Amino acid sequence: MQGRPTIVVPGRMSEFVRERLPDHFQPVFLDAADPALVTADLAASVSGIAIQGKLPSGFVDAFPNLEIIASFGVGYDGVDAAHAAGRGIVVTNTSDVLSEEVADTTIGLLINTLRRLPAAEQWLRQGRWAKEGPFALSPLTLRGRTVGLYGLGRIGRAIARRLESFGVSIAYHTRQPRDDLAYAYYPTLVEMAGAVDTLIVIVPGTEETRRTVNAEVLAALGDEGVLISVGRGTTVDEAALADALQRGVIAAAGLDVFENEPYVPDALLALPNVSLLPHVGSASRATRKAMGDLVVDNLVSWFKTGAALTPVAETPFRRRKPV
Ligand code: NAP
Ligand code: 8YV
């Protein structure tokens, strides 16, 4: 790597990336991914972008010499990878290093939702145990449940492995069945929802998955049904979900992700049968550091060796000219 490539970092970015970038690169931190903030000199000098969250293609196109977009997170729905591919720009994500952490969080959210543990803790903290007696028995339990995983990729499989030890039945829906796993496969989401009582959503947020967890799927899940959503908020029709929870079409939901983060619909906040988390699936310092390191390591590898470590499927590129 001759000289230090200039990497632009627009908007919020993990401290772990901010701290390490100067060891290898000339980082330029901008307030936002706004093309109006890009001077002609900066436009010409930038060869990489590090991004957390949404990256408008108008901003990407402000840089004629851009080679790589390193995205913080395994889900890269904030980056138009097809657009980047069309310009020959490689996009990387932070796959694998967070799978076990997100699977742990999913199991925690599932049990919180079924057994109402956050409400039970509030009962104790508010002095109600001493004044009013034991917390109410939870109407729901994990015992005897059949869990359907919508998505059985890296994180889905890590969730399934944990669920095996809980003694529940496991099914899944993806576009392609997996011949290496013995779980029951359903070719459609609504068929699987009709066959299980617990639906865990861990697919990427794409146009294809958008609002696919809709009123029909929730009705199929049934009145003992529990929805756990940890993929992307866009996959769930939140208005249909609030309605289903209000009317008892399903029993409860646990949500870590929302369509319009950080805003959570009032209709969901008002419901007692919902457990809500502020998108903390991967949010331990150790895992966020591993993710941050992978963002930087992808950039280093690209400029040093000509290959990224974890390119996304749309951009399996190699770099032609060494710097
Ligand atoms: P992955 O390994 O790429 O797995 C994605 C899974 O979704 C695959 O099983 C895939 O199977 C399935 N899938 C994709 N499109 C589908 C469709 N249209 N219909 C049915 N199934 C579909 O991804 P991962 O590493 O497990 O991560 C999954 C997602 O979790 C990320 O994209 C991200 O949005 C989310 N996430 C959330 C958090 C959090 O903090 N809550 C943290 C990390 C990740 P087929 O290709 O066979 O369909
Ligand atoms: C991160 C995530 O919180 O990896 C993902 O796809 O959703 C989370 O691990 C998020 O990407 C940080 O912005």
Short mmCIF file of C-alpha atoms and ligand atoms in Angstrom, two decimals, residues 12 52 72-75 98 232 279 282 288 291, ligand 2:
data_model
loop_
_atom_site.label_atom_id
_atom_site.label_comp_id
_atom_site.label_asym_id
_atom_site.label_seq_id
_atom_site.Cartn_x
_atom_site.Cartn_y
_atom_site.Cartn_z
CA ARG A 12 -22.24 8.30 12.64
CA GLN A 52 -22.76 2.76 9.20
CA PHE A 72 -20.49 -1.65 9.41
CA GLY A 73 -23.04 -4.45 10.00
CA VAL A 74 -23.89 -7.68 8.23
CA GLY A 75 -27.12 -6.24 6.80
CA LEU A 98 -21.71 -11.04 15.12
CA ARG A 232 -34.99 -5.69 9.70
CA HIS A 279 -31.77 -2.66 18.00
CA SER A 282 -25.00 -7.20 18.24
CA ARG A 288 -18.99 -4.22 18.02
CA MET A 291 -17.30 -5.64 13.60
C1 8YV B 2 -25.82 -3.27 13.85
C2 8YV B 2 -27.10 -4.97 12.41
O1 8YV B 2 -26.41 -2.79 15.01
O2 8YV B 2 -25.24 -6.09 11.52
C3 8YV B 2 -26.38 -5.68 11.32
O3 8YV B 2 -26.99 -5.89 10.25
O4 8YV B 2 -28.26 -4.69 12.29
C4 8YV B 2 -26.42 -4.63 13.68
O5 8YV B 2 -25.42 -5.55 14.00
C5 8YV B 2 -26.00 -2.24 12.83
O6 8YV B 2 -25.60 -2.62 11.57
C6 8YV B 2 -25.20 -1.02 13.23
O7 8YV B 2 -25.59 0.06 12.51
#
